[in-house]
GROMACS .gro file of C-alpha atoms in nm:
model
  244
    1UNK     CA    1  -1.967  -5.531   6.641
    2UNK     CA    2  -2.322  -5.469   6.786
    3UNK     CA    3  -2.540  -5.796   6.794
    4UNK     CA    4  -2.827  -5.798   6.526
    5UNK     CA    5  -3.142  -5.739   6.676
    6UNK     CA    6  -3.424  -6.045   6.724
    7UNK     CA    7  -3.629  -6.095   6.414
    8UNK     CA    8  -4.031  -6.065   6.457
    9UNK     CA    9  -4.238  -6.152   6.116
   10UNK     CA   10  -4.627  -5.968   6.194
   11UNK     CA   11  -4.881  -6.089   5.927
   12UNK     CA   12  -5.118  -5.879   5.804
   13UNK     CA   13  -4.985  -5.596   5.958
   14UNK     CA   14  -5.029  -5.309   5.731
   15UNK     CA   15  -5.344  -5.221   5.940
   16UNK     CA   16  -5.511  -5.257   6.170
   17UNK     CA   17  -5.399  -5.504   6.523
   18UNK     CA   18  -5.108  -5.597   6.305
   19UNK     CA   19  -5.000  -5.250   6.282
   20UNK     CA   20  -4.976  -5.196   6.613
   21UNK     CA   21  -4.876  -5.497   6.743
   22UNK     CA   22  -4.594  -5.457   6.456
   23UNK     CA   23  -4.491  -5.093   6.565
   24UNK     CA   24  -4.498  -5.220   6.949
   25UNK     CA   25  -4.193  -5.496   6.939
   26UNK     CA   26  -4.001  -5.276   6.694
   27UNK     CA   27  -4.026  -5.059   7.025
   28UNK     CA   28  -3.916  -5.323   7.218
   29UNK     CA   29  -3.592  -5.342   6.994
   30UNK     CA   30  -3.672  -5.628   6.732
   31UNK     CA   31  -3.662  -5.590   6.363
   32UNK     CA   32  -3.985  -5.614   6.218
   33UNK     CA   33  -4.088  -5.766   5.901
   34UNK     CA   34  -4.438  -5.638   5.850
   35UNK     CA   35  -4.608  -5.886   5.607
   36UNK     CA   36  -4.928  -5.757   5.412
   37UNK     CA   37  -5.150  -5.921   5.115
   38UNK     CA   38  -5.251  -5.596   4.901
   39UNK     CA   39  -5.190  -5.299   5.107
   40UNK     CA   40  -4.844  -5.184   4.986
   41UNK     CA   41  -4.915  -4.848   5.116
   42UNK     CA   42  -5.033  -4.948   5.442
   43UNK     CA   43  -4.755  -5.163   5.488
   44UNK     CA   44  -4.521  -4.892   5.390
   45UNK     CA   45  -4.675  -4.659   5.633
   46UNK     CA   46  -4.622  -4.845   5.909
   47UNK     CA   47  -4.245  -4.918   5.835
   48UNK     CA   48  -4.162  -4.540   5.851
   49UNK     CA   49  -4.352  -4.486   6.128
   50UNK     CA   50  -4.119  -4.729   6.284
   51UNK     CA   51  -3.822  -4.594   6.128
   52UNK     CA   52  -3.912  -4.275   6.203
   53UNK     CA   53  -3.939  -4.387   6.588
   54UNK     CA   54  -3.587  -4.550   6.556
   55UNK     CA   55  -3.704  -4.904   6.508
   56UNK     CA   56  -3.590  -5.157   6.238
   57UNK     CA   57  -3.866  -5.262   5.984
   58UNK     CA   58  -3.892  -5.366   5.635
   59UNK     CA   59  -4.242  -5.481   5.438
   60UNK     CA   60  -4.260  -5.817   5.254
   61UNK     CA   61  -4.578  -5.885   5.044
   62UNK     CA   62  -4.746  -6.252   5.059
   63UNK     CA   63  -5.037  -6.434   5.071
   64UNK     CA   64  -5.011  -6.638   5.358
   65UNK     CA   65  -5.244  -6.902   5.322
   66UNK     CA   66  -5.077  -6.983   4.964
   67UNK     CA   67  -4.805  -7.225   5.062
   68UNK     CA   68  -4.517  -7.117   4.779
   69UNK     CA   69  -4.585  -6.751   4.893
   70UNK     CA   70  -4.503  -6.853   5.224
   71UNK     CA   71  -4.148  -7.022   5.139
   72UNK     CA   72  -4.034  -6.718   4.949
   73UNK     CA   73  -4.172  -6.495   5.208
   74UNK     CA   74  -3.971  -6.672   5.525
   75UNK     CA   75  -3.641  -6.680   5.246
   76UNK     CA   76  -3.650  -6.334   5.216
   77UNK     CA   77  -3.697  -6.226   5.558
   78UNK     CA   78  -3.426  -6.450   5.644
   79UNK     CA   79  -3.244  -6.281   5.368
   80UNK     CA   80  -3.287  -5.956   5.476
   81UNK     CA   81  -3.334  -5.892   5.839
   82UNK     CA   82  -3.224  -6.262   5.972
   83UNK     CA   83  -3.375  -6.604   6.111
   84UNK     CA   84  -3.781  -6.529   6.257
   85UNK     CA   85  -3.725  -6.521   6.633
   86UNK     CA   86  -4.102  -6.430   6.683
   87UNK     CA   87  -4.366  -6.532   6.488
   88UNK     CA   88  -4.701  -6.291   6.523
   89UNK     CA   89  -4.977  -6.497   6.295
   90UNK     CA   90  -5.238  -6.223   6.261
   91UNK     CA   91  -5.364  -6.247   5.924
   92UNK     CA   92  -5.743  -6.279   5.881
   93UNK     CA   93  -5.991  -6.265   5.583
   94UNK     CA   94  -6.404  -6.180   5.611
   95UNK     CA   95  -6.600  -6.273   5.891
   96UNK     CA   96  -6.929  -6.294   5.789
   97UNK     CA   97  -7.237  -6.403   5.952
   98UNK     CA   98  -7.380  -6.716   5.788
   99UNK     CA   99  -7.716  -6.897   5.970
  100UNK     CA  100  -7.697  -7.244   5.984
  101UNK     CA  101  -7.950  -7.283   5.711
  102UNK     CA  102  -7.685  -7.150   5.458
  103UNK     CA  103  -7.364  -7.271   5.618
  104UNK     CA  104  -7.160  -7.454   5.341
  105UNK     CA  105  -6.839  -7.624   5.356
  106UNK     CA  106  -6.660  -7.377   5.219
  107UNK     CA  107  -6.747  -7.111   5.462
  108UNK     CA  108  -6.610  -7.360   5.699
  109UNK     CA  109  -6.289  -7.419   5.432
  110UNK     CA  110  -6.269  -7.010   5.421
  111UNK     CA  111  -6.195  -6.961   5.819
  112UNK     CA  112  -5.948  -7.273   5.825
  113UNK     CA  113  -5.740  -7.158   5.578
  114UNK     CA  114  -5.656  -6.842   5.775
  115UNK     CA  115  -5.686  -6.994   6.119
  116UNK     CA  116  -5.569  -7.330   6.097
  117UNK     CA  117  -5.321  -7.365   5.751
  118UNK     CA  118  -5.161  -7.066   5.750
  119UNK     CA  119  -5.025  -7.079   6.073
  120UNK     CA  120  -4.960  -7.422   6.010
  121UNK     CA  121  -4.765  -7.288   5.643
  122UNK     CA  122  -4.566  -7.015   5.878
  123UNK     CA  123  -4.437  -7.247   6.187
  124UNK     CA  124  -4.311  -7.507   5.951
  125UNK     CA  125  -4.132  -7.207   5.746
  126UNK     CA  126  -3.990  -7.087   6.061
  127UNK     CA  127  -3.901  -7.396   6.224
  128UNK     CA  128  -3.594  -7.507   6.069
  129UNK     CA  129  -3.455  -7.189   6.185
  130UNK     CA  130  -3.581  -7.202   6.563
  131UNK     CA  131  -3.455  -7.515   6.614
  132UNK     CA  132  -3.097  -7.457   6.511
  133UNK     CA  133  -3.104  -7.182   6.725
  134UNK     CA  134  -3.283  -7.411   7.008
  135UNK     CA  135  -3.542  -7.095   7.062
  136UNK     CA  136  -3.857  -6.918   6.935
  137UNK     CA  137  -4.176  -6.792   6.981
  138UNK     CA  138  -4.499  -6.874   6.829
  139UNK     CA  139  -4.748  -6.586   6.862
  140UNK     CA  140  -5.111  -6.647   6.737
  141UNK     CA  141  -5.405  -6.402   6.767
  142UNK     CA  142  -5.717  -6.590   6.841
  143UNK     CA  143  -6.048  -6.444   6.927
  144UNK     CA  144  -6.284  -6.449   7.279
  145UNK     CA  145  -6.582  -6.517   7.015
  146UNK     CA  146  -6.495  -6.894   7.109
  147UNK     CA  147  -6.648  -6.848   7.406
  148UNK     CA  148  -6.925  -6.595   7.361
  149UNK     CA  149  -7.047  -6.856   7.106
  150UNK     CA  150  -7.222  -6.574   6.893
  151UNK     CA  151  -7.506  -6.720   6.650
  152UNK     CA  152  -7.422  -6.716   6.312
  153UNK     CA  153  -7.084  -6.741   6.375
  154UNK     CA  154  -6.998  -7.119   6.370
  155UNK     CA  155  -6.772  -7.157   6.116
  156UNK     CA  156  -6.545  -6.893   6.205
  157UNK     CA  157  -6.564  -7.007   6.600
  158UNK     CA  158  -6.485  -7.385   6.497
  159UNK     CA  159  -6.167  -7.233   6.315
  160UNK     CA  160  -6.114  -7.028   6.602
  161UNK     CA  161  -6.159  -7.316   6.809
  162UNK     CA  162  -5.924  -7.547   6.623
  163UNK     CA  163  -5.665  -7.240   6.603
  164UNK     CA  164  -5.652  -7.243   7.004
  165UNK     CA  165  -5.650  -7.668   7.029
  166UNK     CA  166  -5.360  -7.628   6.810
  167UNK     CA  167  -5.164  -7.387   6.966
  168UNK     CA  168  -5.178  -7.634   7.287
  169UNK     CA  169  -5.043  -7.927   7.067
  170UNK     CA  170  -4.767  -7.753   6.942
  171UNK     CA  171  -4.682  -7.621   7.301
  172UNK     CA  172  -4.646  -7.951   7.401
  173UNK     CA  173  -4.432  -8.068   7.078
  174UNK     CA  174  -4.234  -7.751   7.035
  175UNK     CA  175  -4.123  -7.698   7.428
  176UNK     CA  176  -3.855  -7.930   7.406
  177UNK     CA  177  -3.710  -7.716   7.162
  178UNK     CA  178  -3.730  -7.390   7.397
  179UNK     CA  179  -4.022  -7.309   7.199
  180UNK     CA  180  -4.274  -7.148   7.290
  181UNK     CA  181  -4.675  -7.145   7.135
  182UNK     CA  182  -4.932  -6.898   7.303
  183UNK     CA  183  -5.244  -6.784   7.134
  184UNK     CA  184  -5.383  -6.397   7.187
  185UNK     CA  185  -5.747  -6.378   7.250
  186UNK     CA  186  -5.901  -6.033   7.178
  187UNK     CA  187  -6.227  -5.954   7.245
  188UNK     CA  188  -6.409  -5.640   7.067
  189UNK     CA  189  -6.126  -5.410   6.947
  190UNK     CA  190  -6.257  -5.121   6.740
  191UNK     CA  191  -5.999  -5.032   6.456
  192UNK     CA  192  -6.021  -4.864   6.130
  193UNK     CA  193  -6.265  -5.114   5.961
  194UNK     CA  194  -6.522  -5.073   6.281
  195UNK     CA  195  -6.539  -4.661   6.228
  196UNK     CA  196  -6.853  -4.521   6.305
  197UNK     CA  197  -7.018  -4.852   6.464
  198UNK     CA  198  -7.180  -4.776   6.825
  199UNK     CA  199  -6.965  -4.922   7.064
  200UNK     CA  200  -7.222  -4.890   7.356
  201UNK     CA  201  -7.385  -5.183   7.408
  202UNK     CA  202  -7.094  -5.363   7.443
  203UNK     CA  203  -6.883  -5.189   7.640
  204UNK     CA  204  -7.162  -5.164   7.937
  205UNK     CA  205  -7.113  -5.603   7.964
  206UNK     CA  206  -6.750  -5.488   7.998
  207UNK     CA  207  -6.635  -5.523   8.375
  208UNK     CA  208  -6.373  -5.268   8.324
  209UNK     CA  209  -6.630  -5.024   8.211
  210UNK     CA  210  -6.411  -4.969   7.842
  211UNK     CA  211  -6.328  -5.070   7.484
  212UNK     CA  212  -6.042  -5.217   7.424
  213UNK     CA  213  -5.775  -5.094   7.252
  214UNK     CA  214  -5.490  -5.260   6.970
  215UNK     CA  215  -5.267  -5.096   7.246
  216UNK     CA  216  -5.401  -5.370   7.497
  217UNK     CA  217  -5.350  -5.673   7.249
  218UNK     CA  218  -4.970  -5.553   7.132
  219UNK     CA  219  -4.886  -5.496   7.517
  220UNK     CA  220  -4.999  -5.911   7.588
  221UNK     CA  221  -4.830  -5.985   7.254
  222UNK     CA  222  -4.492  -5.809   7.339
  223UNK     CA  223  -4.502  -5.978   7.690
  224UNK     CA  224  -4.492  -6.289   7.513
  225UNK     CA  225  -4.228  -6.247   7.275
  226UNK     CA  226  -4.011  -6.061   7.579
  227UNK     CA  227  -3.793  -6.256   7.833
  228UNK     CA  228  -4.049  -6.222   8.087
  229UNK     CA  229  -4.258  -6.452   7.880
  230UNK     CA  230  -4.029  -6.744   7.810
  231UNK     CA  231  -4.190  -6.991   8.043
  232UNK     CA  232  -4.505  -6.959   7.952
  233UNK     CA  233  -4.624  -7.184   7.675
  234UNK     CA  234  -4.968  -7.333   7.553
  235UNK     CA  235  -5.172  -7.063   7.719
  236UNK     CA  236  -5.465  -6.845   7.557
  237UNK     CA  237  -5.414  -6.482   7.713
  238UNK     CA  238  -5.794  -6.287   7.654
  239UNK     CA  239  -5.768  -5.970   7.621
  240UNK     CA  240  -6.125  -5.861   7.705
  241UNK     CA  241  -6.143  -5.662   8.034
  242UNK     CA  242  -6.366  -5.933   8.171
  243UNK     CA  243  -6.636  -5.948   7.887
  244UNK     CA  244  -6.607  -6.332   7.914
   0.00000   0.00000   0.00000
């Protein structure tokens, strides 16, 4: 009887990085459990590409910064694919610019809750399950904007911020458990929600002389989650050809 493929749970991955990050380890030969909020058809879309490229994928809705969504969403990935082997936390909300004059606390409250309890919600969904099986990797996509320190951005870079301090802390409490925390850093990446913006300007303070691509974040990602990554834990990995 073949052996059931590892389990990888991508949220937000109907579009976007998630997509392709998603699409990328079902290439690699893991089932896929692409998570999405709204985007039923999005989420669909990228399961049969998937399927239609051989892979393994199914699409679970949930909101995961709502902490009952979360517990059903781990059950029934568990239920239906198997124990989360790789955890991608992806999911992100608005970004907007806010000057310090009109910063409130819940701008501040509105990053956290993607960046700071949600991944918090998903590890301690997944854990129970890693550590019976003494393995697992947690895979979280920050952002470079914690160092380019871009004005107007400060509550979203203090989540950001917090979202990387974290990842250390759990490297260090999770490795005893042949766990594994890392953190993705992106720079720039255009995808479909940047169409039509001038990319110019930005790629000239890029040393490699391009944009980015969701190609370049899924390729660090799948590194991570592969066998070649398993001794590397509590690092941020910036994917930014040099912009920082």
């Amino acid at each position: 009887m073949a052996k059931a493929p590892p389990v990888a749970l991508v949220t937000g991955a109907s579009r976007g990085l998630g997509a392709v990050i998603a699409s990328r380890l079902a290439a690699d030969g893991l089932a896929v459990a692409v998570n999405y909020r709204s985007d039923h058809a999005g989420a669909e879309e990228v399961v049969s590409g998937i399927r239609a490229a051989g892979g393994l994928a199914e699409a679970f809705p949930a909101d995961v910064t709502d902490e009952p969504a979360v517990t059903a969403l781990i059950a029934g990935v568990v239920d239906r694919l198997g124990q989360v082997e790789v955890l991608v936390a992806n999911a992100t909300g608005p970004q907007p610019a806010v000057s310090i004059e009109d910063l409130t606390w819940q701008a501040h409250l509105d990053q956290l809750l993607f960046f700071v309890k949600s991944p918090t919600l998903l590890v301690q969904a997944v854990l129970p399950g890693m550590k019976e099986r003494r393995g697992g990797r947690i895979i979280q996509i920050g952002s470079d904007v914690v160092d380019r320190k871009l004005p107007g951005m400060s509550a979203y870079i203090a989540a950001k911020g917090a979202q990387h301090a974290m990842t250390q802390a759990w490297a260090r409490e999770l490795g005893p458990h042949g766990i594994t925390a890392n953190i993705v850093a992106p720079g720039w990446i255009p995808v479909e929600r940047h169409g039509g913006l001038d990319t110019s300007g930005y790629r000239e303070q890029v040393p490699l002389g391009r944009m980015g691509t969701p190609e370049d974040v899924a390729a660090a990602v799948s590194y991570l989650a592969s066998d070649g990554g398993s001794f590397i834990t509590g690092e941020r990995i910036t994917v930014n050809g040099g912009h920082t």
